[in-house]
Amino acid sequence: MATLGYGATALLLYLSYNYIPSGMATTIHFIYPVFVILGCILFFKEKPSIPKLIAVILCLFGVLMFFDGKGNTDFTGIFLSFMSSITFAFYTVYLDKSDLKKISTIKLTFYLCLIAAIMMLIFSLITKTFVINMKPLGWIMALLLSLSVGFGVTLFQFGIKAIGPQNTSILSTFEPITSVIIGVLLLDESFGIKTFLGILFILLGVIIISFFEK
C-alpha cells in the first residue's frame, strides 16, 4: 500500500506540471503535513501538541508565500497536485504505522522506486507518452534526477523511523527553501519580501519543533 501511495504521488505531481506551473503545483503538494496530522488524529487518535500545531501552521504559511500567482490556474492541475499531497500523506503515515517500518530502509527504497517505475511505465505505454529516444544530455539528467530522488526517499524514511511521520513531514518543508536558494544562486531568480517571509515562517516552525519536541 505504501508503495502504491508513493508511486501515485509521483505520477499525480508530475502530471500536474502539464497543466499548472511547477511552483504552484509544488506549493499545493506541500500542504501534505496538514493531512499527515489529520490522518494521525482521525485514524490513530493521536493528539498533536500545541507547539506542533503552531509549527505546521507556520510552515503552511511559509510554503504559501512561495506561490507567486502567475500562470494558468487550471482546475485539473490543481486537483492533481492536491491529490498528490493526500497520497503522499497516506504513504508517510502508512510507512510509520505498518510493519514496513521494520524493513531495511535501503531495501524498502528499492521496492518503492521499482514499483513507482513500473507504474510510470504502464501509464506512459497506455497514454503513448513513453520516450526512449533522448540525447546523451537527456539521459544524464534523467540519471541524476533518479539518483537524487532515490537518495531523498531514503533519507525521508530514516526521518520517519527516527522522529515519526508528523515531525518528518513538517521538517520536509525545508525543500521549497532549497529550491529557492538554488534558483537564486544558479538561475539568477529574484528574491523578494514574500520569499523572505516564506523562509522565515518555515524556519520558525522548524525551530519550534526542534526546541519543544523530544
JSON list of C-alpha atoms in Angstrom, two decimals:
[
{"chain": "A", "resi": 1, "resn": "MET", "atom": "CA", "xyz": [0.00, 0.00, 0.00]},
{"chain": "A", "resi": 2, "resn": "ALA", "atom": "CA", "xyz": [2.81, 2.41, 0.84]},
{"chain": "A", "resi": 3, "resn": "THR", "atom": "CA", "xyz": [4.49, 1.70, -2.49]},
{"chain": "A", "resi": 4, "resn": "LEU", "atom": "CA", "xyz": [1.24, 2.48, -4.32]},
{"chain": "A", "resi": 5, "resn": "GLY", "atom": "CA", "xyz": [0.91, 5.72, -2.35]},
{"chain": "A", "resi": 6, "resn": "TYR", "atom": "CA", "xyz": [4.45, 6.73, -3.23]},
{"chain": "A", "resi": 7, "resn": "GLY", "atom": "CA", "xyz": [4.06, 5.81, -6.90]},
{"chain": "A", "resi": 8, "resn": "ALA", "atom": "CA", "xyz": [0.71, 7.59, -7.16]},
{"chain": "A", "resi": 9, "resn": "THR", "atom": "CA", "xyz": [2.25, 10.71, -5.62]},
{"chain": "A", "resi": 10, "resn": "ALA", "atom": "CA", "xyz": [4.99, 10.93, -8.23]},
{"chain": "A", "resi": 11, "resn": "LEU", "atom": "CA", "xyz": [2.56, 10.26, -11.06]},
{"chain": "A", "resi": 12, "resn": "LEU", "atom": "CA", "xyz": [-0.02, 12.80, -9.90]},
{"chain": "A", "resi": 13, "resn": "LEU", "atom": "CA", "xyz": [2.52, 15.53, -9.19]},
{"chain": "A", "resi": 14, "resn": "TYR", "atom": "CA", "xyz": [4.35, 15.13, -12.49]},
{"chain": "A", "resi": 15, "resn": "LEU", "atom": "CA", "xyz": [1.04, 15.11, -14.37]},
{"chain": "A", "resi": 16, "resn": "SER", "atom": "CA", "xyz": [0.01, 18.36, -12.68]},
{"chain": "A", "resi": 17, "resn": "TYR", "atom": "CA", "xyz": [3.06, 20.07, -14.21]},
{"chain": "A", "resi": 18, "resn": "ASN", "atom": "CA", "xyz": [1.36, 19.71, -17.60]},
{"chain": "A", "resi": 19, "resn": "TYR", "atom": "CA", "xyz": [-1.49, 21.96, -16.50]},
{"chain": "A", "resi": 20, "resn": "ILE", "atom": "CA", "xyz": [-0.11, 24.47, -13.99]},
{"chain": "A", "resi": 21, "resn": "PRO", "atom": "CA", "xyz": [3.34, 25.96, -13.24]},
{"chain": "A", "resi": 22, "resn": "SER", "atom": "CA", "xyz": [5.62, 23.67, -11.27]},
{"chain": "A", "resi": 23, "resn": "GLY", "atom": "CA", "xyz": [5.94, 26.25, -8.48]},
{"chain": "A", "resi": 24, "resn": "MET", "atom": "CA", "xyz": [2.18, 26.33, -8.00]},
{"chain": "A", "resi": 25, "resn": "ALA", "atom": "CA", "xyz": [1.92, 22.54, -8.12]},
{"chain": "A", "resi": 26, "resn": "THR", "atom": "CA", "xyz": [4.73, 22.07, -5.60]},
{"chain": "A", "resi": 27, "resn": "THR", "atom": "CA", "xyz": [3.22, 24.66, -3.27]},
{"chain": "A", "resi": 28, "resn": "ILE", "atom": "CA", "xyz": [-0.13, 22.84, -3.28]},
{"chain": "A", "resi": 29, "resn": "HIS", "atom": "CA", "xyz": [1.64, 19.49, -2.79]},
{"chain": "A", "resi": 30, "resn": "PHE", "atom": "CA", "xyz": [3.41, 20.74, 0.32]},
{"chain": "A", "resi": 31, "resn": "ILE", "atom": "CA", "xyz": [0.21, 21.11, 2.30]},
{"chain": "A", "resi": 32, "resn": "TYR", "atom": "CA", "xyz": [0.59, 17.37, 2.93]},
{"chain": "A", "resi": 33, "resn": "PRO", "atom": "CA", "xyz": [1.89, 17.83, 6.53]},
{"chain": "A", "resi": 34, "resn": "VAL", "atom": "CA", "xyz": [-1.63, 19.01, 7.38]},
{"chain": "A", "resi": 35, "resn": "PHE", "atom": "CA", "xyz": [-3.08, 15.75, 6.05]},
{"chain": "A", "resi": 36, "resn": "VAL", "atom": "CA", "xyz": [-0.44, 13.75, 7.94]},
{"chain": "A", "resi": 37, "resn": "ILE", "atom": "CA", "xyz": [-1.52, 15.30, 11.24]},
{"chain": "A", "resi": 38, "resn": "LEU", "atom": "CA", "xyz": [-5.21, 14.95, 10.35]},
{"chain": "A", "resi": 39, "resn": "GLY", "atom": "CA", "xyz": [-4.69, 11.30, 9.46]},
{"chain": "A", "resi": 40, "resn": "CYS", "atom": "CA", "xyz": [-2.96, 10.61, 12.77]},
{"chain": "A", "resi": 41, "resn": "ILE", "atom": "CA", "xyz": [-5.79, 12.34, 14.64]},
{"chain": "A", "resi": 42, "resn": "LEU", "atom": "CA", "xyz": [-8.71, 10.72, 12.78]},
{"chain": "A", "resi": 43, "resn": "PHE", "atom": "CA", "xyz": [-7.43, 7.17, 12.33]},
{"chain": "A", "resi": 44, "resn": "PHE", "atom": "CA", "xyz": [-4.97, 6.68, 15.20]},
{"chain": "A", "resi": 45, "resn": "LYS", "atom": "CA", "xyz": [-6.43, 9.01, 17.85]},
{"chain": "A", "resi": 46, "resn": "GLU", "atom": "CA", "xyz": [-3.12, 10.82, 18.27]},
{"chain": "A", "resi": 47, "resn": "LYS", "atom": "CA", "xyz": [-3.26, 14.27, 19.79]},
{"chain": "A", "resi": 48, "resn": "PRO", "atom": "CA", "xyz": [-0.60, 16.62, 18.38]},
{"chain": "A", "resi": 49, "resn": "SER", "atom": "CA", "xyz": [0.96, 19.05, 20.83]},
{"chain": "A", "resi": 50, "resn": "ILE", "atom": "CA", "xyz": [0.28, 22.78, 20.69]},
{"chain": "A", "resi": 51, "resn": "PRO", "atom": "CA", "xyz": [3.86, 23.57, 19.54]},
{"chain": "A", "resi": 52, "resn": "LYS", "atom": "CA", "xyz": [3.48, 21.03, 16.73]},
{"chain": "A", "resi": 53, "resn": "LEU", "atom": "CA", "xyz": [0.20, 22.62, 15.55]},
{"chain": "A", "resi": 54, "resn": "ILE", "atom": "CA", "xyz": [1.80, 26.07, 15.64]},
{"chain": "A", "resi": 55, "resn": "ALA", "atom": "CA", "xyz": [4.78, 24.75, 13.69]},
{"chain": "A", "resi": 56, "resn": "VAL", "atom": "CA", "xyz": [2.65, 23.17, 10.95]},
{"chain": "A", "resi": 57, "resn": "ILE", "atom": "CA", "xyz": [0.61, 26.39, 10.60]},
{"chain": "A", "resi": 58, "resn": "LEU", "atom": "CA", "xyz": [3.80, 28.45, 10.29]},
{"chain": "A", "resi": 59, "resn": "CYS", "atom": "CA", "xyz": [5.25, 26.04, 7.73]},
{"chain": "A", "resi": 60, "resn": "LEU", "atom": "CA", "xyz": [2.00, 26.06, 5.76]},
{"chain": "A", "resi": 61, "resn": "PHE", "atom": "CA", "xyz": [2.00, 29.87, 5.63]},
{"chain": "A", "resi": 62, "resn": "GLY", "atom": "CA", "xyz": [5.67, 29.77, 4.67]},
{"chain": "A", "resi": 63, "resn": "VAL", "atom": "CA", "xyz": [5.05, 27.42, 1.75]},
{"chain": "A", "resi": 64, "resn": "LEU", "atom": "CA", "xyz": [2.12, 29.56, 0.57]},
{"chain": "A", "resi": 65, "resn": "MET", "atom": "CA", "xyz": [4.45, 32.58, 0.46]},
{"chain": "A", "resi": 66, "resn": "PHE", "atom": "CA", "xyz": [6.32, 30.89, -2.40]},
{"chain": "A", "resi": 67, "resn": "PHE", "atom": "CA", "xyz": [3.16, 30.94, -4.53]},
{"chain": "A", "resi": 68, "resn": "ASP", "atom": "CA", "xyz": [3.54, 33.81, -7.00]},
{"chain": "A", "resi": 69, "resn": "GLY", "atom": "CA", "xyz": [0.05, 33.62, -8.51]},
{"chain": "A", "resi": 70, "resn": "LYS", "atom": "CA", "xyz": [1.39, 33.64, -12.06]},
{"chain": "A", "resi": 71, "resn": "GLY", "atom": "CA", "xyz": [0.39, 31.26, -14.82]},
{"chain": "A", "resi": 72, "resn": "ASN", "atom": "CA", "xyz": [-2.82, 29.45, -15.64]},
{"chain": "A", "resi": 73, "resn": "THR", "atom": "CA", "xyz": [-4.89, 28.16, -12.73]},
{"chain": "A", "resi": 74, "resn": "ASP", "atom": "CA", "xyz": [-6.20, 25.08, -14.49]},
{"chain": "A", "resi": 75, "resn": "PHE", "atom": "CA", "xyz": [-8.53, 23.12, -12.20]},
{"chain": "A", "resi": 76, "resn": "THR", "atom": "CA", "xyz": [-7.17, 19.80, -13.46]},
{"chain": "A", "resi": 77, "resn": "GLY", "atom": "CA", "xyz": [-3.63, 20.68, -12.43]},
{"chain": "A", "resi": 78, "resn": "ILE", "atom": "CA", "xyz": [-4.78, 21.98, -9.05]},
{"chain": "A", "resi": 79, "resn": "PHE", "atom": "CA", "xyz": [-6.77, 18.79, -8.45]},
{"chain": "A", "resi": 80, "resn": "LEU", "atom": "CA", "xyz": [-3.85, 16.54, -9.43]},
{"chain": "A", "resi": 81, "resn": "SER", "atom": "CA", "xyz": [-1.34, 18.33, -7.19]},
{"chain": "A", "resi": 82, "resn": "PHE", "atom": "CA", "xyz": [-3.87, 18.39, -4.34]},
{"chain": "A", "resi": 83, "resn": "MET", "atom": "CA", "xyz": [-4.40, 14.63, -4.68]},
{"chain": "A", "resi": 84, "resn": "SER", "atom": "CA", "xyz": [-0.61, 14.14, -4.68]},
{"chain": "A", "resi": 85, "resn": "SER", "atom": "CA", "xyz": [-0.47, 15.75, -1.24]},
{"chain": "A", "resi": 86, "resn": "ILE", "atom": "CA", "xyz": [-3.11, 13.30, 0.03]},
{"chain": "A", "resi": 87, "resn": "THR", "atom": "CA", "xyz": [-1.41, 10.22, -1.42]},
{"chain": "A", "resi": 88, "resn": "PHE", "atom": "CA", "xyz": [1.96, 11.33, -0.03]},
{"chain": "A", "resi": 89, "resn": "ALA", "atom": "CA", "xyz": [0.43, 11.88, 3.40]},
{"chain": "A", "resi": 90, "resn": "PHE", "atom": "CA", "xyz": [-1.04, 8.37, 3.18]},
{"chain": "A", "resi": 91, "resn": "TYR", "atom": "CA", "xyz": [2.38, 6.97, 2.25]},
{"chain": "A", "resi": 92, "resn": "THR", "atom": "CA", "xyz": [4.04, 8.82, 5.13]},
{"chain": "A", "resi": 93, "resn": "VAL", "atom": "CA", "xyz": [1.58, 7.68, 7.81]},
{"chain": "A", "resi": 94, "resn": "TYR", "atom": "CA", "xyz": [1.27, 4.11, 6.49]},
{"chain": "A", "resi": 95, "resn": "LEU", "atom": "CA", "xyz": [5.03, 3.71, 6.46]},
{"chain": "A", "resi": 96, "resn": "ASP", "atom": "CA", "xyz": [5.21, 4.57, 10.15]},
{"chain": "A", "resi": 97, "resn": "LYS", "atom": "CA", "xyz": [2.18, 2.58, 11.32]},
{"chain": "A", "resi": 98, "resn": "SER", "atom": "CA", "xyz": [2.75, -0.65, 9.35]},
{"chain": "A", "resi": 99, "resn": "ASP", "atom": "CA", "xyz": [5.32, -3.44, 9.54]},
{"chain": "A", "resi": 100, "resn": "LEU", "atom": "CA", "xyz": [7.21, -1.74, 6.70]},
{"chain": "A", "resi": 101, "resn": "LYS", "atom": "CA", "xyz": [8.94, 0.25, 9.41]},
{"chain": "A", "resi": 102, "resn": "LYS", "atom": "CA", "xyz": [10.84, -2.92, 10.33]},
{"chain": "A", "resi": 103, "resn": "ILE", "atom": "CA", "xyz": [12.22, -3.44, 6.80]},
{"chain": "A", "resi": 104, "resn": "SER", "atom": "CA", "xyz": [15.71, -2.21, 5.93]},
{"chain": "A", "resi": 105, "resn": "THR", "atom": "CA", "xyz": [15.48, 1.35, 4.64]},
{"chain": "A", "resi": 106, "resn": "ILE", "atom": "CA", "xyz": [17.66, 0.63, 1.60]},
{"chain": "A", "resi": 107, "resn": "LYS", "atom": "CA", "xyz": [15.59, -2.44, 0.69]},
{"chain": "A", "resi": 108, "resn": "LEU", "atom": "CA", "xyz": [12.34, -0.50, 1.09]},
{"chain": "A", "resi": 109, "resn": "THR", "atom": "CA", "xyz": [13.65, 2.32, -1.10]},
{"chain": "A", "resi": 110, "resn": "PHE", "atom": "CA", "xyz": [14.45, -0.24, -3.80]},
{"chain": "A", "resi": 111, "resn": "TYR", "atom": "CA", "xyz": [10.90, -1.62, -3.75]},
{"chain": "A", "resi": 112, "resn": "LEU", "atom": "CA", "xyz": [9.35, 1.85, -3.66]},
{"chain": "A", "resi": 113, "resn": "CYS", "atom": "CA", "xyz": [11.33, 3.06, -6.68]},
{"chain": "A", "resi": 114, "resn": "LEU", "atom": "CA", "xyz": [10.80, -0.22, -8.56]},
{"chain": "A", "resi": 115, "resn": "ILE", "atom": "CA", "xyz": [7.02, -0.21, -8.19]},
{"chain": "A", "resi": 116, "resn": "ALA", "atom": "CA", "xyz": [6.84, 3.53, -8.93]},
{"chain": "A", "resi": 117, "resn": "ALA", "atom": "CA", "xyz": [8.88, 2.94, -12.12]},
{"chain": "A", "resi": 118, "resn": "ILE", "atom": "CA", "xyz": [6.55, 0.11, -13.18]},
{"chain": "A", "resi": 119, "resn": "MET", "atom": "CA", "xyz": [3.50, 2.32, -12.56]},
{"chain": "A", "resi": 120, "resn": "MET", "atom": "CA", "xyz": [5.07, 5.11, -14.64]},
{"chain": "A", "resi": 121, "resn": "LEU", "atom": "CA", "xyz": [5.94, 2.68, -17.44]},
{"chain": "A", "resi": 122, "resn": "ILE", "atom": "CA", "xyz": [2.43, 1.23, -17.61]},
{"chain": "A", "resi": 123, "resn": "PHE", "atom": "CA", "xyz": [0.87, 4.70, -17.60]},
{"chain": "A", "resi": 124, "resn": "SER", "atom": "CA", "xyz": [3.22, 6.03, -20.29]},
{"chain": "A", "resi": 125, "resn": "LEU", "atom": "CA", "xyz": [2.59, 3.00, -22.50]},
{"chain": "A", "resi": 126, "resn": "ILE", "atom": "CA", "xyz": [-1.19, 3.34, -22.15]},
{"chain": "A", "resi": 127, "resn": "THR", "atom": "CA", "xyz": [-1.10, 7.08, -22.87]},
{"chain": "A", "resi": 128, "resn": "LYS", "atom": "CA", "xyz": [1.56, 6.63, -25.60]},
{"chain": "A", "resi": 129, "resn": "THR", "atom": "CA", "xyz": [3.90, 9.12, -23.91]},
{"chain": "A", "resi": 130, "resn": "PHE", "atom": "CA", "xyz": [6.81, 6.72, -23.38]},
{"chain": "A", "resi": 131, "resn": "VAL", "atom": "CA", "xyz": [10.04, 8.30, -24.69]},
{"chain": "A", "resi": 132, "resn": "ILE", "atom": "CA", "xyz": [13.34, 6.47, -25.02]},
{"chain": "A", "resi": 133, "resn": "ASN", "atom": "CA", "xyz": [14.99, 8.34, -27.90]},
{"chain": "A", "resi": 134, "resn": "MET", "atom": "CA", "xyz": [16.80, 11.06, -25.97]},
{"chain": "A", "resi": 135, "resn": "LYS", "atom": "CA", "xyz": [20.06, 12.89, -26.45]},
{"chain": "A", "resi": 136, "resn": "PRO", "atom": "CA", "xyz": [23.03, 11.99, -24.17]},
{"chain": "A", "resi": 137, "resn": "LEU", "atom": "CA", "xyz": [22.42, 15.08, -22.05]},
{"chain": "A", "resi": 138, "resn": "GLY", "atom": "CA", "xyz": [18.82, 13.97, -21.53]},
{"chain": "A", "resi": 139, "resn": "TRP", "atom": "CA", "xyz": [19.94, 10.56, -20.29]},
{"chain": "A", "resi": 140, "resn": "ILE", "atom": "CA", "xyz": [22.49, 12.15, -17.95]},
{"chain": "A", "resi": 141, "resn": "MET", "atom": "CA", "xyz": [19.87, 14.49, -16.47]},
{"chain": "A", "resi": 142, "resn": "ALA", "atom": "CA", "xyz": [17.40, 11.60, -16.07]},
{"chain": "A", "resi": 143, "resn": "LEU", "atom": "CA", "xyz": [20.07, 9.56, -14.27]},
{"chain": "A", "resi": 144, "resn": "LEU", "atom": "CA", "xyz": [20.94, 12.44, -11.93]},
{"chain": "A", "resi": 145, "resn": "LEU", "atom": "CA", "xyz": [17.26, 13.00, -11.20]},
{"chain": "A", "resi": 146, "resn": "SER", "atom": "CA", "xyz": [16.65, 9.33, -10.39]},
{"chain": "A", "resi": 147, "resn": "LEU", "atom": "CA", "xyz": [19.70, 9.18, -8.10]},
{"chain": "A", "resi": 148, "resn": "SER", "atom": "CA", "xyz": [18.72, 12.33, -6.23]},
{"chain": "A", "resi": 149, "resn": "VAL", "atom": "CA", "xyz": [15.12, 11.14, -5.81]},
{"chain": "A", "resi": 150, "resn": "GLY", "atom": "CA", "xyz": [16.28, 7.75, -4.51]},
{"chain": "A", "resi": 151, "resn": "PHE", "atom": "CA", "xyz": [18.63, 9.44, -2.05]},
{"chain": "A", "resi": 152, "resn": "GLY", "atom": "CA", "xyz": [15.88, 11.78, -0.87]},
{"chain": "A", "resi": 153, "resn": "VAL", "atom": "CA", "xyz": [13.41, 8.92, -0.39]},
{"chain": "A", "resi": 154, "resn": "THR", "atom": "CA", "xyz": [15.95, 7.02, 1.70]},
{"chain": "A", "resi": 155, "resn": "LEU", "atom": "CA", "xyz": [16.63, 9.98, 3.99]},
{"chain": "A", "resi": 156, "resn": "PHE", "atom": "CA", "xyz": [12.89, 10.66, 4.32]},
{"chain": "A", "resi": 157, "resn": "GLN", "atom": "CA", "xyz": [12.31, 7.10, 5.51]},
{"chain": "A", "resi": 158, "resn": "PHE", "atom": "CA", "xyz": [15.16, 7.38, 8.01]},
{"chain": "A", "resi": 159, "resn": "GLY", "atom": "CA", "xyz": [13.45, 10.52, 9.32]},
{"chain": "A", "resi": 160, "resn": "ILE", "atom": "CA", "xyz": [10.08, 8.78, 9.74]},
{"chain": "A", "resi": 161, "resn": "LYS", "atom": "CA", "xyz": [11.68, 5.94, 11.68]},
{"chain": "A", "resi": 162, "resn": "ALA", "atom": "CA", "xyz": [13.66, 8.34, 13.88]},
{"chain": "A", "resi": 163, "resn": "ILE", "atom": "CA", "xyz": [11.17, 11.12, 14.72]},
{"chain": "A", "resi": 164, "resn": "GLY", "atom": "CA", "xyz": [7.80, 9.97, 13.38]},
{"chain": "A", "resi": 165, "resn": "PRO", "atom": "CA", "xyz": [5.65, 11.00, 10.40]},
{"chain": "A", "resi": 166, "resn": "GLN", "atom": "CA", "xyz": [4.36, 14.29, 11.78]},
{"chain": "A", "resi": 167, "resn": "ASN", "atom": "CA", "xyz": [7.73, 15.84, 12.63]},
{"chain": "A", "resi": 168, "resn": "THR", "atom": "CA", "xyz": [9.30, 14.48, 9.44]},
{"chain": "A", "resi": 169, "resn": "SER", "atom": "CA", "xyz": [6.57, 15.97, 7.25]},
{"chain": "A", "resi": 170, "resn": "ILE", "atom": "CA", "xyz": [6.91, 19.36, 8.95]},
{"chain": "A", "resi": 171, "resn": "LEU", "atom": "CA", "xyz": [10.70, 19.40, 8.65]},
{"chain": "A", "resi": 172, "resn": "SER", "atom": "CA", "xyz": [10.46, 18.37, 4.98]},
{"chain": "A", "resi": 173, "resn": "THR", "atom": "CA", "xyz": [9.03, 21.81, 4.19]},
{"chain": "A", "resi": 174, "resn": "PHE", "atom": "CA", "xyz": [12.69, 22.81, 4.02]},
{"chain": "A", "resi": 175, "resn": "GLU", "atom": "CA", "xyz": [12.56, 21.52, 0.44]},
{"chain": "A", "resi": 176, "resn": "PRO", "atom": "CA", "xyz": [10.98, 24.70, -1.03]},
{"chain": "A", "resi": 177, "resn": "ILE", "atom": "CA", "xyz": [13.69, 26.73, 0.71]},
{"chain": "A", "resi": 178, "resn": "THR", "atom": "CA", "xyz": [16.33, 24.60, -1.02]},
{"chain": "A", "resi": 179, "resn": "SER", "atom": "CA", "xyz": [14.71, 25.21, -4.39]},
{"chain": "A", "resi": 180, "resn": "VAL", "atom": "CA", "xyz": [14.63, 28.96, -3.73]},
{"chain": "A", "resi": 181, "resn": "ILE", "atom": "CA", "xyz": [18.31, 29.05, -2.75]},
{"chain": "A", "resi": 182, "resn": "ILE", "atom": "CA", "xyz": [19.32, 27.06, -5.85]},
{"chain": "A", "resi": 183, "resn": "GLY", "atom": "CA", "xyz": [17.16, 29.31, -8.03]},
{"chain": "A", "resi": 184, "resn": "VAL", "atom": "CA", "xyz": [18.76, 32.48, -6.65]},
{"chain": "A", "resi": 185, "resn": "LEU", "atom": "CA", "xyz": [22.35, 31.20, -6.77]},
{"chain": "A", "resi": 186, "resn": "LEU", "atom": "CA", "xyz": [22.32, 29.24, -10.04]},
{"chain": "A", "resi": 187, "resn": "LEU", "atom": "CA", "xyz": [19.38, 30.54, -12.07]},
{"chain": "A", "resi": 188, "resn": "ASP", "atom": "CA", "xyz": [19.53, 34.22, -11.12]},
{"chain": "A", "resi": 189, "resn": "GLU", "atom": "CA", "xyz": [15.93, 34.20, -9.87]},
{"chain": "A", "resi": 190, "resn": "SER", "atom": "CA", "xyz": [14.55, 37.11, -7.86]},
{"chain": "A", "resi": 191, "resn": "PHE", "atom": "CA", "xyz": [14.41, 37.17, -4.06]},
{"chain": "A", "resi": 192, "resn": "GLY", "atom": "CA", "xyz": [11.56, 39.32, -2.76]},
{"chain": "A", "resi": 193, "resn": "ILE", "atom": "CA", "xyz": [9.83, 40.07, 0.52]},
{"chain": "A", "resi": 194, "resn": "LYS", "atom": "CA", "xyz": [7.36, 37.17, 0.09]},
{"chain": "A", "resi": 195, "resn": "THR", "atom": "CA", "xyz": [10.22, 34.73, -0.39]},
{"chain": "A", "resi": 196, "resn": "PHE", "atom": "CA", "xyz": [11.94, 36.10, 2.71]},
{"chain": "A", "resi": 197, "resn": "LEU", "atom": "CA", "xyz": [8.74, 35.76, 4.76]},
{"chain": "A", "resi": 198, "resn": "GLY", "atom": "CA", "xyz": [8.23, 32.21, 3.46]},
{"chain": "A", "resi": 199, "resn": "ILE", "atom": "CA", "xyz": [11.71, 31.17, 4.59]},
{"chain": "A", "resi": 200, "resn": "LEU", "atom": "CA", "xyz": [11.23, 32.95, 7.93]},
{"chain": "A", "resi": 201, "resn": "PHE", "atom": "CA", "xyz": [7.92, 31.19, 8.66]},
{"chain": "A", "resi": 202, "resn": "ILE", "atom": "CA", "xyz": [9.36, 27.77, 7.81]},
{"chain": "A", "resi": 203, "resn": "LEU", "atom": "CA", "xyz": [12.48, 28.35, 9.89]},
{"chain": "A", "resi": 204, "resn": "LEU", "atom": "CA", "xyz": [10.35, 29.42, 12.86]},
{"chain": "A", "resi": 205, "resn": "GLY", "atom": "CA", "xyz": [8.26, 26.26, 12.51]},
{"chain": "A", "resi": 206, "resn": "VAL", "atom": "CA", "xyz": [11.38, 24.10, 12.38]},
{"chain": "A", "resi": 207, "resn": "ILE", "atom": "CA", "xyz": [12.87, 25.88, 15.42]},
{"chain": "A", "resi": 208, "resn": "ILE", "atom": "CA", "xyz": [9.68, 25.27, 17.39]},
{"chain": "A", "resi": 209, "resn": "ILE", "atom": "CA", "xyz": [9.73, 21.56, 16.53]},
{"chain": "A", "resi": 210, "resn": "SER", "atom": "CA", "xyz": [13.43, 21.29, 17.40]},
{"chain": "A", "resi": 211, "resn": "PHE", "atom": "CA", "xyz": [13.04, 23.14, 20.70]},
{"chain": "A", "resi": 212, "resn": "PHE", "atom": "CA", "xyz": [9.78, 21.74, 22.10]},
{"chain": "A", "resi": 213, "resn": "GLU", "atom": "CA", "xyz": [9.67, 18.18, 20.69]},
{"chain": "A", "resi": 214, "resn": "LYS", "atom": "CA", "xyz": [11.80, 15.44, 22.20]}
]
